[in-house]
Amino acid sequence: MSERAVLAGGCFWGMQDLIRKLPGVEATRVGYTGGDVPNATYRNHGTHAEGIEIIFDPARISYRQILEVFFQIHDPSTLNRQGNDVGMSYRSAIYYVDEAQKQTALDTIADVDASGLWPGKVVTEVEPVGAFWEAEPEHQDYLERFPNGYTCHYPRPGWVLPRRDAAE
């Protein structure tokens, strides 16, 4: 049975392009989440972050593994910023769907902070999931349609967290 994850880590194009390729990720869509405007759009999204909704098969990829990639492809130590993108729309956030995801998020953040791999302490928000407003069609699958399009997300091979035991 599939599970859902909702993350924000800067411009949603780059996040979608990298996360969609993970084995066990069944579907992704980009949109606006974590804010105050109903029916958010690109031109009117208030305090929402640019986010990604991920549908995944937990038998093939764990929520923890998704979070490990999330923390490798963006800098979680910059407040309201990723690369040249600045503002609340580009904040780092994890929107958990249940208490198990919340605990996994908090544990992963503690491991990221303890790793010393990032330039500063994690500023990623951890909040319950709310409404997810799907972005306009031109934002969906953007980097598949425009392979040389703008992105500030990339894998950082040296920023890999030590693997936790399966029992943890």
PDB file of C-alpha atoms in Angstrom:
ATOM      1  CA  MET A   1       0.000   0.000   0.000  1.00  0.00           C
ATOM      2  CA  SER A   2       1.384   3.387  -0.999  1.00  0.00           C
ATOM      3  CA  GLU A   3       2.275   6.164   1.440  1.00  0.00           C
ATOM      4  CA  ARG A   4       2.471   9.931   1.037  1.00  0.00           C
ATOM      5  CA  ALA A   5       5.222  12.398   1.878  1.00  0.00           C
ATOM      6  CA  VAL A   6       5.092  16.187   1.533  1.00  0.00           C
ATOM      7  CA  LEU A   7       8.345  18.160   1.544  1.00  0.00           C
ATOM      8  CA  ALA A   8       9.524  21.694   0.786  1.00  0.00           C
ATOM      9  CA  GLY A   9      13.144  22.541   0.071  1.00  0.00           C
ATOM     10  CA  GLY A  10      13.375  25.454  -2.319  1.00  0.00           C
ATOM     11  CA  CYS A  11      12.236  25.580  -5.927  1.00  0.00           C
ATOM     12  CA  PHE A  12      10.005  22.579  -6.522  1.00  0.00           C
ATOM     13  CA  TRP A  13      11.349  21.825 -10.018  1.00  0.00           C
ATOM     14  CA  GLY A  14      14.703  20.494  -8.856  1.00  0.00           C
ATOM     15  CA  MET A  15      13.240  18.582  -5.929  1.00  0.00           C
ATOM     16  CA  GLN A  16      10.757  16.810  -8.190  1.00  0.00           C
ATOM     17  CA  ASP A  17      13.359  15.989 -10.820  1.00  0.00           C
ATOM     18  CA  LEU A  18      15.687  14.224  -8.366  1.00  0.00           C
ATOM     19  CA  ILE A  19      13.144  12.555  -6.058  1.00  0.00           C
ATOM     20  CA  ARG A  20      10.971  11.157  -8.873  1.00  0.00           C
ATOM     21  CA  LYS A  21      13.925   9.008 -10.017  1.00  0.00           C
ATOM     22  CA  LEU A  22      14.277   7.127  -6.715  1.00  0.00           C
ATOM     23  CA  PRO A  23      13.326   3.430  -6.837  1.00  0.00           C
ATOM     24  CA  GLY A  24      10.014   3.027  -5.037  1.00  0.00           C
ATOM     25  CA  VAL A  25       8.720   6.534  -5.802  1.00  0.00           C
ATOM     26  CA  GLU A  26       5.480   5.984  -7.698  1.00  0.00           C
ATOM     27  CA  ALA A  27       4.339   9.555  -8.382  1.00  0.00           C
ATOM     28  CA  THR A  28       5.210  13.162  -7.649  1.00  0.00           C
ATOM     29  CA  ARG A  29       3.542  16.491  -8.165  1.00  0.00           C
ATOM     30  CA  VAL A  30       4.588  19.997  -7.262  1.00  0.00           C
ATOM     31  CA  GLY A  31       2.470  22.576  -5.519  1.00  0.00           C
ATOM     32  CA  TYR A  32       2.026  24.993  -2.657  1.00  0.00           C
ATOM     33  CA  THR A  33       1.709  23.935   0.973  1.00  0.00           C
ATOM     34  CA  GLY A  34       2.137  25.042   4.553  1.00  0.00           C
ATOM     35  CA  GLY A  35       0.585  28.465   4.164  1.00  0.00           C
ATOM     36  CA  ASP A  36      -2.469  30.641   4.475  1.00  0.00           C
ATOM     37  CA  VAL A  37      -4.031  31.080   1.026  1.00  0.00           C
ATOM     38  CA  PRO A  38      -6.786  28.744  -0.203  1.00  0.00           C
ATOM     39  CA  ASN A  39      -6.483  27.625  -3.835  1.00  0.00           C
ATOM     40  CA  ALA A  40      -2.900  28.876  -3.964  1.00  0.00           C
ATOM     41  CA  THR A  41      -1.338  29.670  -7.339  1.00  0.00           C
ATOM     42  CA  TYR A  42       2.119  30.732  -8.516  1.00  0.00           C
ATOM     43  CA  ARG A  43       1.010  34.368  -8.587  1.00  0.00           C
ATOM     44  CA  ASN A  44      -0.912  34.157  -5.286  1.00  0.00           C
ATOM     45  CA  HIS A  45       0.477  31.673  -2.785  1.00  0.00           C
ATOM     46  CA  GLY A  46       0.739  33.841   0.326  1.00  0.00           C
ATOM     47  CA  THR A  47       2.895  32.143   2.969  1.00  0.00           C
ATOM     48  CA  HIS A  48       2.886  28.734   1.257  1.00  0.00           C
ATOM     49  CA  ALA A  49       6.165  27.020   0.404  1.00  0.00           C
ATOM     50  CA  GLU A  50       6.889  25.512  -2.983  1.00  0.00           C
ATOM     51  CA  GLY A  51       6.519  21.825  -2.160  1.00  0.00           C
ATOM     52  CA  ILE A  52       6.456  18.342  -3.567  1.00  0.00           C
ATOM     53  CA  GLU A  53       3.982  15.574  -2.868  1.00  0.00           C
ATOM     54  CA  ILE A  54       5.526  12.115  -3.129  1.00  0.00           C
ATOM     55  CA  ILE A  55       3.599   8.849  -3.377  1.00  0.00           C
ATOM     56  CA  PHE A  56       5.904   5.950  -2.569  1.00  0.00           C
ATOM     57  CA  ASP A  57       5.958   2.225  -1.923  1.00  0.00           C
ATOM     58  CA  PRO A  58       7.345   1.720   1.620  1.00  0.00           C
ATOM     59  CA  ALA A  59       8.303  -1.854   0.721  1.00  0.00           C
ATOM     60  CA  ARG A  60      10.798  -0.425  -1.806  1.00  0.00           C
ATOM     61  CA  ILE A  61      11.881   2.871  -0.198  1.00  0.00           C
ATOM     62  CA  SER A  62      11.419   4.013   3.365  1.00  0.00           C
ATOM     63  CA  TYR A  63      10.330   7.454   4.500  1.00  0.00           C
ATOM     64  CA  ARG A  64      13.737   7.763   6.177  1.00  0.00           C
ATOM     65  CA  GLN A  65      15.482   7.068   2.842  1.00  0.00           C
ATOM     66  CA  ILE A  66      13.404   9.777   1.152  1.00  0.00           C
ATOM     67  CA  LEU A  67      14.372  12.226   3.907  1.00  0.00           C
ATOM     68  CA  GLU A  68      18.046  11.292   3.547  1.00  0.00           C
ATOM     69  CA  VAL A  69      17.881  12.222  -0.143  1.00  0.00           C
ATOM     70  CA  PHE A  70      15.910  15.388   0.706  1.00  0.00           C
ATOM     71  CA  PHE A  71      18.697  16.491   3.051  1.00  0.00           C
ATOM     72  CA  GLN A  72      21.362  15.656   0.472  1.00  0.00           C
ATOM     73  CA  ILE A  73      19.864  17.629  -2.431  1.00  0.00           C
ATOM     74  CA  HIS A  74      19.159  20.919  -0.643  1.00  0.00           C
ATOM     75  CA  ASP A  75      20.857  22.955   2.074  1.00  0.00           C
ATOM     76  CA  PRO A  76      18.631  22.688   5.171  1.00  0.00           C
ATOM     77  CA  SER A  77      20.746  25.207   7.079  1.00  0.00           C
ATOM     78  CA  THR A  78      19.687  28.296   5.102  1.00  0.00           C
ATOM     79  CA  LEU A  79      16.560  30.054   6.382  1.00  0.00           C
ATOM     80  CA  ASN A  80      14.021  30.821   3.650  1.00  0.00           C
ATOM     81  CA  ARG A  81      16.587  30.300   0.911  1.00  0.00           C
ATOM     82  CA  GLN A  82      17.999  27.830  -1.602  1.00  0.00           C
ATOM     83  CA  GLY A  83      20.708  29.130  -3.876  1.00  0.00           C
ATOM     84  CA  ASN A  84      19.500  32.305  -5.593  1.00  0.00           C
ATOM     85  CA  ASP A  85      15.909  31.708  -4.483  1.00  0.00           C
ATOM     86  CA  VAL A  86      15.093  33.793  -1.412  1.00  0.00           C
ATOM     87  CA  GLY A  87      11.857  34.113   0.559  1.00  0.00           C
ATOM     88  CA  MET A  88       9.366  32.054   2.548  1.00  0.00           C
ATOM     89  CA  SER A  89       8.359  30.200  -0.617  1.00  0.00           C
ATOM     90  CA  TYR A  90      11.792  28.552  -0.618  1.00  0.00           C
ATOM     91  CA  ARG A  91      11.965  27.425   3.012  1.00  0.00           C
ATOM     92  CA  SER A  92      12.909  23.932   4.116  1.00  0.00           C
ATOM     93  CA  ALA A  93      10.000  22.031   5.649  1.00  0.00           C
ATOM     94  CA  ILE A  94       8.729  18.533   6.311  1.00  0.00           C
ATOM     95  CA  TYR A  95       4.944  18.146   6.476  1.00  0.00           C
ATOM     96  CA  TYR A  96       4.252  14.876   8.248  1.00  0.00           C
ATOM     97  CA  VAL A  97       1.102  12.824   7.689  1.00  0.00           C
ATOM     98  CA  ASP A  98       1.241  10.892  10.984  1.00  0.00           C
ATOM     99  CA  GLU A  99       3.180  10.615  14.245  1.00  0.00           C
ATOM    100  CA  ALA A 100       5.539   7.981  12.803  1.00  0.00           C
ATOM    101  CA  GLN A 101       6.614  10.388  10.030  1.00  0.00           C
ATOM    102  CA  LYS A 102       6.999  13.181  12.599  1.00  0.00           C
ATOM    103  CA  GLN A 103       9.328  11.056  14.722  1.00  0.00           C
ATOM    104  CA  THR A 104      11.328   9.917  11.701  1.00  0.00           C
ATOM    105  CA  ALA A 105      11.690  13.554  10.625  1.00  0.00           C
ATOM    106  CA  LEU A 106      12.904  14.632  14.073  1.00  0.00           C
ATOM    107  CA  ASP A 107      15.336  11.696  14.290  1.00  0.00           C
ATOM    108  CA  THR A 108      16.691  12.419  10.806  1.00  0.00           C
ATOM    109  CA  ILE A 109      17.164  16.108  11.604  1.00  0.00           C
ATOM    110  CA  ALA A 110      19.057  15.154  14.789  1.00  0.00           C
ATOM    111  CA  ASP A 111      21.288  12.878  12.693  1.00  0.00           C
ATOM    112  CA  VAL A 112      21.860  15.625  10.109  1.00  0.00           C
ATOM    113  CA  ASP A 113      22.852  18.072  12.850  1.00  0.00           C
ATOM    114  CA  ALA A 114      25.121  15.504  14.523  1.00  0.00           C
ATOM    115  CA  SER A 115      26.793  14.612  11.208  1.00  0.00           C
ATOM    116  CA  GLY A 116      28.527  17.959  10.846  1.00  0.00           C
ATOM    117  CA  LEU A 117      28.171  17.629   7.053  1.00  0.00           C
ATOM    118  CA  TRP A 118      26.132  20.806   6.543  1.00  0.00           C
ATOM    119  CA  PRO A 119      27.415  24.366   6.959  1.00  0.00           C
ATOM    120  CA  GLY A 120      25.102  25.090   9.899  1.00  0.00           C
ATOM    121  CA  LYS A 121      22.298  23.730  12.052  1.00  0.00           C
ATOM    122  CA  VAL A 122      19.121  22.513  10.355  1.00  0.00           C
ATOM    123  CA  VAL A 123      16.353  25.129  10.155  1.00  0.00           C
ATOM    124  CA  THR A 124      13.859  22.745   8.507  1.00  0.00           C
ATOM    125  CA  GLU A 125      10.334  23.180   9.867  1.00  0.00           C
ATOM    126  CA  VAL A 126       8.447  20.052  10.949  1.00  0.00           C
ATOM    127  CA  GLU A 127       4.684  20.612  10.787  1.00  0.00           C
ATOM    128  CA  PRO A 128       1.546  18.527  10.272  1.00  0.00           C
ATOM    129  CA  VAL A 129       0.511  18.265   6.647  1.00  0.00           C
ATOM    130  CA  GLY A 130      -2.226  20.602   5.512  1.00  0.00           C
ATOM    131  CA  ALA A 131      -3.748  21.457   2.172  1.00  0.00           C
ATOM    132  CA  PHE A 132      -1.588  20.836  -0.882  1.00  0.00           C
ATOM    133  CA  TRP A 133      -2.532  23.034  -3.825  1.00  0.00           C
ATOM    134  CA  GLU A 134      -1.284  21.535  -7.085  1.00  0.00           C
ATOM    135  CA  ALA A 135       0.841  23.933  -9.118  1.00  0.00           C
ATOM    136  CA  GLU A 136      -0.049  24.943 -12.634  1.00  0.00           C
ATOM    137  CA  PRO A 137       0.660  22.463 -15.466  1.00  0.00           C
ATOM    138  CA  GLU A 138       3.693  24.424 -16.688  1.00  0.00           C
ATOM    139  CA  HIS A 139       5.436  23.724 -13.341  1.00  0.00           C
ATOM    140  CA  GLN A 140       4.786  19.964 -13.336  1.00  0.00           C
ATOM    141  CA  ASP A 141       7.653  17.835 -14.665  1.00  0.00           C
ATOM    142  CA  TYR A 142       9.451  21.050 -15.635  1.00  0.00           C
ATOM    143  CA  LEU A 143      12.990  19.686 -15.833  1.00  0.00           C
ATOM    144  CA  GLU A 144      11.846  16.694 -17.872  1.00  0.00           C
ATOM    145  CA  ARG A 145      10.446  19.086 -20.453  1.00  0.00           C
ATOM    146  CA  PHE A 146      13.351  21.558 -20.134  1.00  0.00           C
ATOM    147  CA  PRO A 147      16.416  19.463 -19.175  1.00  0.00           C
ATOM    148  CA  ASN A 148      18.678  22.526 -19.029  1.00  0.00           C
ATOM    149  CA  GLY A 149      16.181  24.587 -17.038  1.00  0.00           C
ATOM    150  CA  TYR A 150      16.959  26.342 -13.779  1.00  0.00           C
ATOM    151  CA  THR A 151      17.605  24.283 -10.665  1.00  0.00           C
ATOM    152  CA  CYS A 152      19.548  24.806  -7.442  1.00  0.00           C
ATOM    153  CA  HIS A 153      19.223  21.145  -6.380  1.00  0.00           C
ATOM    154  CA  TYR A 154      21.890  18.548  -6.928  1.00  0.00           C
ATOM    155  CA  PRO A 155      23.121  15.393  -5.234  1.00  0.00           C
ATOM    156  CA  ARG A 156      25.997  15.992  -2.834  1.00  0.00           C
ATOM    157  CA  PRO A 157      27.776  12.621  -2.747  1.00  0.00           C
ATOM    158  CA  GLY A 158      29.778  13.611   0.339  1.00  0.00           C
ATOM    159  CA  TRP A 159      26.658  14.572   2.279  1.00  0.00           C
ATOM    160  CA  VAL A 160      25.383  11.062   2.916  1.00  0.00           C
ATOM    161  CA  LEU A 161      24.208  10.261   6.429  1.00  0.00           C
ATOM    162  CA  PRO A 162      25.517   7.135   8.126  1.00  0.00           C
ATOM    163  CA  ARG A 163      23.008   4.325   7.659  1.00  0.00           C
ATOM    164  CA  ARG A 164      20.885   3.572  10.712  1.00  0.00           C
ATOM    165  CA  ASP A 165      20.220  -0.011  11.716  1.00  0.00           C
ATOM    166  CA  ALA A 166      16.907  -1.340  10.413  1.00  0.00           C
ATOM    167  CA  ALA A 167      15.798  -1.890  14.009  1.00  0.00           C
ATOM    168  CA  GLU A 168      15.954   1.834  14.750  1.00  0.00           C
TER     169      GLU A 168
END
